[in-house]
CSV table of C-alpha atoms in Angstrom, one decimal:
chain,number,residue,atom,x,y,z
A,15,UNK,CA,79.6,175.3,54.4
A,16,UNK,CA,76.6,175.1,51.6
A,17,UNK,CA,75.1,171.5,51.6
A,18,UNK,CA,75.4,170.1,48.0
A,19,UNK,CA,72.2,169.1,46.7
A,20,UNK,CA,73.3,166.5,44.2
A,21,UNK,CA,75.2,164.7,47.1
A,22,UNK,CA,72.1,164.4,48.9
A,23,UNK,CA,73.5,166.3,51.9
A,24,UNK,CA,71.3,167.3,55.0
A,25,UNK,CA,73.4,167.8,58.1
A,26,UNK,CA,71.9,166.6,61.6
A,27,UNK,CA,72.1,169.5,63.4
A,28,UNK,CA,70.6,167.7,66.9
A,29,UNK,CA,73.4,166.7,68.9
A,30,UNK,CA,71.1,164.2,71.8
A,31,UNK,CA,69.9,162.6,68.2
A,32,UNK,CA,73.6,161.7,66.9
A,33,UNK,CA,74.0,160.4,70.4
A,34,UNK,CA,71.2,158.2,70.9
A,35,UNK,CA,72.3,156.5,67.5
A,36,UNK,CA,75.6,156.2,68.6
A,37,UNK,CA,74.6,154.5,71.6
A,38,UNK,CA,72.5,152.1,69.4
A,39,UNK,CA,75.3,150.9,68.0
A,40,UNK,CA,76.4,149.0,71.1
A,41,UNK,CA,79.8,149.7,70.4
A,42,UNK,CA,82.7,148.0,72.3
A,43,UNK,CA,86.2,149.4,72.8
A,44,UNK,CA,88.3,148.5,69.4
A,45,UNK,CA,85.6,146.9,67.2
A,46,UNK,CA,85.1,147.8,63.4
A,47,UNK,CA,82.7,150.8,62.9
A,48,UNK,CA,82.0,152.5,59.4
A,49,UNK,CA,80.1,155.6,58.8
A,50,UNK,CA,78.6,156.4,55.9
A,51,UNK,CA,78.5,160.3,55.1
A,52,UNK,CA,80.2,162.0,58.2
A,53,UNK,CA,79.6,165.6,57.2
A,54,UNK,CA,80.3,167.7,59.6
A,55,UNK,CA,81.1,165.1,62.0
A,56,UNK,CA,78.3,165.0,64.7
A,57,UNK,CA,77.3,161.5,64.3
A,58,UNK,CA,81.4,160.5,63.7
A,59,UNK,CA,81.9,162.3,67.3
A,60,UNK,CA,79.5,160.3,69.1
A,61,UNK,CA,80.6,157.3,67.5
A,62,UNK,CA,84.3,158.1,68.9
A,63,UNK,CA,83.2,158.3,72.0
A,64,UNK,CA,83.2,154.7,72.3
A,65,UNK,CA,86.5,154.2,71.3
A,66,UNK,CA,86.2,152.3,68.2
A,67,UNK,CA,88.2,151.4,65.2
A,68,UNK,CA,86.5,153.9,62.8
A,69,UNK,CA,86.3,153.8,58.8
A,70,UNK,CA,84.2,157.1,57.7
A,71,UNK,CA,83.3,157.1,54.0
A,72,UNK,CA,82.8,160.7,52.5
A,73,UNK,CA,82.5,161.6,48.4
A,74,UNK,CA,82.6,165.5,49.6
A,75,UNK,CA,86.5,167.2,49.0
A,76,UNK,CA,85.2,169.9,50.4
A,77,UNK,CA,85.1,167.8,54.0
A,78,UNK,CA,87.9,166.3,53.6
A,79,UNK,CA,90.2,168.6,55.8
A,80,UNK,CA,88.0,169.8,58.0
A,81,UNK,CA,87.1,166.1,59.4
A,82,UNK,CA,90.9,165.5,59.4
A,83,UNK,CA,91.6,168.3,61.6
A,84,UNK,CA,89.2,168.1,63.9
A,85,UNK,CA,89.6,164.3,64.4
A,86,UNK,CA,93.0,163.4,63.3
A,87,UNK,CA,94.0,159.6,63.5
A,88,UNK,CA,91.2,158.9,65.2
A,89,UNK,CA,89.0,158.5,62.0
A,90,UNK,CA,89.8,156.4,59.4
A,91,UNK,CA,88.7,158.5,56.4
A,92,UNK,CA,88.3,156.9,52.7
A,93,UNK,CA,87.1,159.8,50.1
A,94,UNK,CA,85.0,157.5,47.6
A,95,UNK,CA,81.4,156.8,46.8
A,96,UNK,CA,80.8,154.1,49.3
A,97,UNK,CA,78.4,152.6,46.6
A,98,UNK,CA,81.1,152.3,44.1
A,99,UNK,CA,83.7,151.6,46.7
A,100,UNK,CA,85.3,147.6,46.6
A,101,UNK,CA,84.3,147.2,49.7
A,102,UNK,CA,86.6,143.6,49.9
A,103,UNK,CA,89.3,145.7,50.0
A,104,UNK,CA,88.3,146.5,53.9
A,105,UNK,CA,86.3,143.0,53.9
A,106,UNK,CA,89.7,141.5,54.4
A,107,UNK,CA,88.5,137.9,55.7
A,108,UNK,CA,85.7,135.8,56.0
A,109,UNK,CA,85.1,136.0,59.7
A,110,UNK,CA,85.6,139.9,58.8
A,111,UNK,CA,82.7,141.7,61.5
A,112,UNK,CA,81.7,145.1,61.3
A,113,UNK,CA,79.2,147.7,62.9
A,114,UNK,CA,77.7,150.0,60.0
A,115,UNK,CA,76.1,153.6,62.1
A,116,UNK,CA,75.5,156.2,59.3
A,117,UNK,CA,73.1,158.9,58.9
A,118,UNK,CA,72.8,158.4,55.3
A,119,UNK,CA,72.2,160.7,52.0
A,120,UNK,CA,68.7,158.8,50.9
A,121,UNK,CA,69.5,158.9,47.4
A,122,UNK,CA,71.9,155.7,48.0
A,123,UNK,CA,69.2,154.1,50.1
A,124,UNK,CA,68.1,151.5,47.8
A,125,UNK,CA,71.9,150.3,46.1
A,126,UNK,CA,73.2,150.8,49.9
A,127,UNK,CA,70.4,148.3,51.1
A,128,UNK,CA,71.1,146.1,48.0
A,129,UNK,CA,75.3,146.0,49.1
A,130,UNK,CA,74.5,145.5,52.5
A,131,UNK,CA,71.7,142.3,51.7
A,132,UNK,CA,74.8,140.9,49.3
A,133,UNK,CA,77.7,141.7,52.1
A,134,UNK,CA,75.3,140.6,55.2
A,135,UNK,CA,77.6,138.1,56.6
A,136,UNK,CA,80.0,140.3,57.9
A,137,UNK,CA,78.1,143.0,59.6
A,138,UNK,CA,76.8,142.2,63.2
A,139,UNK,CA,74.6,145.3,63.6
A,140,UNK,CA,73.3,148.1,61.2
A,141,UNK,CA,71.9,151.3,62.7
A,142,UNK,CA,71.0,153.6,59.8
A,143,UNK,CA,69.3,156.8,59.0
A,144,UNK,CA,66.9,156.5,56.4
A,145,UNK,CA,63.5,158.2,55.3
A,146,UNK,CA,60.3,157.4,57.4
A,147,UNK,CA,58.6,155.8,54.6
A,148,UNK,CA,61.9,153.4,54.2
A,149,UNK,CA,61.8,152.7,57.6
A,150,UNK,CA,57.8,152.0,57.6
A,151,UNK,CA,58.7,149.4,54.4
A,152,UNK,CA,61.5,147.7,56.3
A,153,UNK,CA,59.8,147.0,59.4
A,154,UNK,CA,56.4,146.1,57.6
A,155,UNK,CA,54.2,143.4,58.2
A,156,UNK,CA,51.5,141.4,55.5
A,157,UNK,CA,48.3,142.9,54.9
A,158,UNK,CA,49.9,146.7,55.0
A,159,UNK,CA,50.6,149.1,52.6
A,160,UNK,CA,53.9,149.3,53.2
A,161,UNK,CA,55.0,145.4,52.9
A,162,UNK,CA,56.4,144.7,49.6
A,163,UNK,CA,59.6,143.4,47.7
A,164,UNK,CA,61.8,145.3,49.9
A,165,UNK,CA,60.4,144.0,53.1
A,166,UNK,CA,61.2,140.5,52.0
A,167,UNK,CA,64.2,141.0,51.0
A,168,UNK,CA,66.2,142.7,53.9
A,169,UNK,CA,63.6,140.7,56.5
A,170,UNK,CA,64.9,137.7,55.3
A,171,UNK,CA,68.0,138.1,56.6
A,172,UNK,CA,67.8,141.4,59.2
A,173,UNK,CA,65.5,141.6,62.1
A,174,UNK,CA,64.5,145.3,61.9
A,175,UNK,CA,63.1,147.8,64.2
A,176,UNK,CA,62.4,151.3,64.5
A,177,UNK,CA,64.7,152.7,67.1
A,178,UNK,CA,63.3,156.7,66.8
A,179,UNK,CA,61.5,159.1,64.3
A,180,UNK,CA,63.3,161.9,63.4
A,181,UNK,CA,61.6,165.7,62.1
A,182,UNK,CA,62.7,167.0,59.2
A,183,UNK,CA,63.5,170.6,61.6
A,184,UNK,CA,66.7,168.4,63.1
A,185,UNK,CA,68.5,169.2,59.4
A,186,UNK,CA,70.0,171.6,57.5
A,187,UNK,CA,69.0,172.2,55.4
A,188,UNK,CA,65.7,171.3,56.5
A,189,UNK,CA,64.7,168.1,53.9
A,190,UNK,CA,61.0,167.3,52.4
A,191,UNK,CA,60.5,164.2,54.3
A,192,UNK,CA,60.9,162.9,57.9
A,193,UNK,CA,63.1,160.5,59.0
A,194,UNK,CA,63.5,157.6,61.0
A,195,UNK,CA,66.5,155.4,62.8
A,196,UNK,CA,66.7,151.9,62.4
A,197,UNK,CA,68.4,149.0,63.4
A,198,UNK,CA,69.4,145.6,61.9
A,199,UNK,CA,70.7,142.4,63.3
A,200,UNK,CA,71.6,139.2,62.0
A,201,UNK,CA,68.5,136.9,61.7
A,202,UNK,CA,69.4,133.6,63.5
A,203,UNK,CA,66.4,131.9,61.8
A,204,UNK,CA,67.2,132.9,58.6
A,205,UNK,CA,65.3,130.5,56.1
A,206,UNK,CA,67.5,128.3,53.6
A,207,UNK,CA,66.2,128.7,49.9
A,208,UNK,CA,66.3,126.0,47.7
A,209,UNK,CA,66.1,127.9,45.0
A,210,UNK,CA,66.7,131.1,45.6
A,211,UNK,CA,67.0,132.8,42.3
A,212,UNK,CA,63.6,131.6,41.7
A,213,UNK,CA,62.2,133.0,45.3
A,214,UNK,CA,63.5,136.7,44.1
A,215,UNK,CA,61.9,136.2,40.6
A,216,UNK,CA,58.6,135.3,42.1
A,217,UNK,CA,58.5,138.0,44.9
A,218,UNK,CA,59.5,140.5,42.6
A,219,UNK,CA,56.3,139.4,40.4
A,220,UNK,CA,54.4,139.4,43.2
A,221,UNK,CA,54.7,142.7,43.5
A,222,UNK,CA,55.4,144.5,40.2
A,223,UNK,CA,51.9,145.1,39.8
A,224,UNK,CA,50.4,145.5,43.1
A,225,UNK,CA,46.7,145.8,42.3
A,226,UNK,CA,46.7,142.4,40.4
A,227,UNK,CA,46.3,139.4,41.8
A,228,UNK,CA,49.4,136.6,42.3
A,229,UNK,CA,47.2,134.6,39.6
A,230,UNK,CA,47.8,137.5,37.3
A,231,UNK,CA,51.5,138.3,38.0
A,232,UNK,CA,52.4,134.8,38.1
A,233,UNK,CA,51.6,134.8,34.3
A,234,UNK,CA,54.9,136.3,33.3
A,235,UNK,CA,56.6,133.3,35.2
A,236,UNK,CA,54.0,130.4,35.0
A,237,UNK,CA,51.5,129.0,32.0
A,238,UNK,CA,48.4,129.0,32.6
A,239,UNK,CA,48.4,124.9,33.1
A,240,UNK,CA,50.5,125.5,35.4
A,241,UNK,CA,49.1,127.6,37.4
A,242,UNK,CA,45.9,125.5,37.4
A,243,UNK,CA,48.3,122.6,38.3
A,244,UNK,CA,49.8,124.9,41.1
A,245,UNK,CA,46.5,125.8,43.0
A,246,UNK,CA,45.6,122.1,42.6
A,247,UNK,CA,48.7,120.9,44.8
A,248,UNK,CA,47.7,123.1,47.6
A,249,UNK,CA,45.2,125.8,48.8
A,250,UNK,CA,46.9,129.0,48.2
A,251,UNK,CA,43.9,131.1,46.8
A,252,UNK,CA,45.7,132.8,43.9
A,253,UNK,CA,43.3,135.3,43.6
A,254,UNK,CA,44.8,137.0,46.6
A,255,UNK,CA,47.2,139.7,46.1
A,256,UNK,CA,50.9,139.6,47.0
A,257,UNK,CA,50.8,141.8,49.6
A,258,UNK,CA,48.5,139.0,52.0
A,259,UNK,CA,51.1,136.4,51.1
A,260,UNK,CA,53.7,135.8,54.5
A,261,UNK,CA,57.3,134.5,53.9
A,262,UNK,CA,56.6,131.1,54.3
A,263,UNK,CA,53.8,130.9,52.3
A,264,UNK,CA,56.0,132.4,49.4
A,265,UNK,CA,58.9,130.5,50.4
A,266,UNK,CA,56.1,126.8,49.9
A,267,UNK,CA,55.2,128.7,46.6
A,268,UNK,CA,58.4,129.0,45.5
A,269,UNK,CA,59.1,125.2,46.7
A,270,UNK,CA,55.8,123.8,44.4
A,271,UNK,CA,56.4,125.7,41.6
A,272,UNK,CA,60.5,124.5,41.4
A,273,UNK,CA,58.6,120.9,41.5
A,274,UNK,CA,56.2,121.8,38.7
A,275,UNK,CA,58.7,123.1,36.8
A,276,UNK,CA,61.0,120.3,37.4
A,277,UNK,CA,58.0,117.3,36.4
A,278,UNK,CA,57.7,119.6,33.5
């Protein structure tokens, strides 16, 4: 069967690599598994291995019977755009717990990350496929080229780590880029925001213009007397670029500048 190109769709041909995810997902007898993207099933059969409740989403008709035949009532099959999907209509309850294990399509990275960020309550371990580069961003530290927005974001609720790299020759079709297997658990420190539309705003500013300094991209948030009145109330040096700041020091940031905005 052709892979589609629109549907993102590079099969894992490696069979000890669709293990060695499987196993990462520390599965237990019975507990809720989805899969994201089965394919051809090589990730799905590992996963089954370990007896779990499995729901596999797949947009591909084409795959439809073929995964049904070959693993019957064992999978749990939804045909739908898992990005588009409702997912409360498998998120039944609020104590609802589920294992995501999915070698992705990449082209769903970013709004899957974004569901997964809005959902993360209800998933006690991720283990994903994504591109290296993702990876690199994800598990990112300050000071690096690859810390940024989305290291922020999913680090402030995900403790993330590289489980394996993955060469593009373990595809077919063979894809333009490497990739790399993550995993996610539930951060148990998790900050509390005060304000945390405001923390999103001023990370995303932070960053939308890397090469510029905070002073500069806090200007599309912040007046000038502000800021002045900002670097006054502490010693952040705002000439510093986003990319040197650590989440607490944005998370104080975001803390002074809800007071200034609040005298104001």
């Amino acid at each position: 069967m052709k892979a589609l190109k629109e549907l993102g769709q590079n099969f894992l041909i490696d069979g000890s690599v669709a293990s060695a995810i499987a196993a990462a997902g520390e599965i237990v007898p019975g507990e809720i598994v989805w899969e994201i993207g089965p394919g051809k099933g090589i990730l799905s059969e590992a996963i089954l291995r370990y007896a779990p409740t499995l729901t596999a989403f797949e947009l591909d008709r084409r795959l439809e019977l073929p995964l049904k035949e070959k693993f019957g009532q064992r999978l749990n099959l939804v045909r739908a755009d898992v990005i588009r999907y409702d997912w409360s209509e498998l998120i039944i309850a609020p104590d609802y717990r589920v294992k995501l294990i999915a070698n992705i399509p990449y082209q769903i990275t970013s709004p899957l990350l974004s569901k997964l960020e809005a959902n993360r309550e209800h998933f006690s371990r991720i283990v994903l496929m994504v591109q290296s580069e993702v990876a690199d961003r994800l598990t990112a530290s300050k000071g690096t080229k690859a810390y940024g927005l989305m290291t922020l974001r999913l680090q402030l609720y995900f403790n993330i780590s590289i489980l394996m790299r993955v060469p593009r020759e373990l595809f077919d079709p063979v894809p333009g880029v490497d990739s790399a297997v993550i995993v996610m658990t539930p951060r148990q420190d998790s900050p509390v925001l005060r304000d945390p539309e405001l923390f999103f705003q001023l990370i995303h500013h932070a960053f939308q213009h890397r090469r510029k300094t905070l002073r500069n991209n806090l200007l599309q948030i912040l007046t000038k007397p502000q800021l002045v009145a900002l670097e006054k109330q502490d010693k952040f040096d705002l000439t510093r670029r986003g990319e040197t700041f650590s989440e607490a020091e944005f998370i104080r940031l975001c803390d002074l500048i809800a007071s200034l905005r609040h005298v104001s």
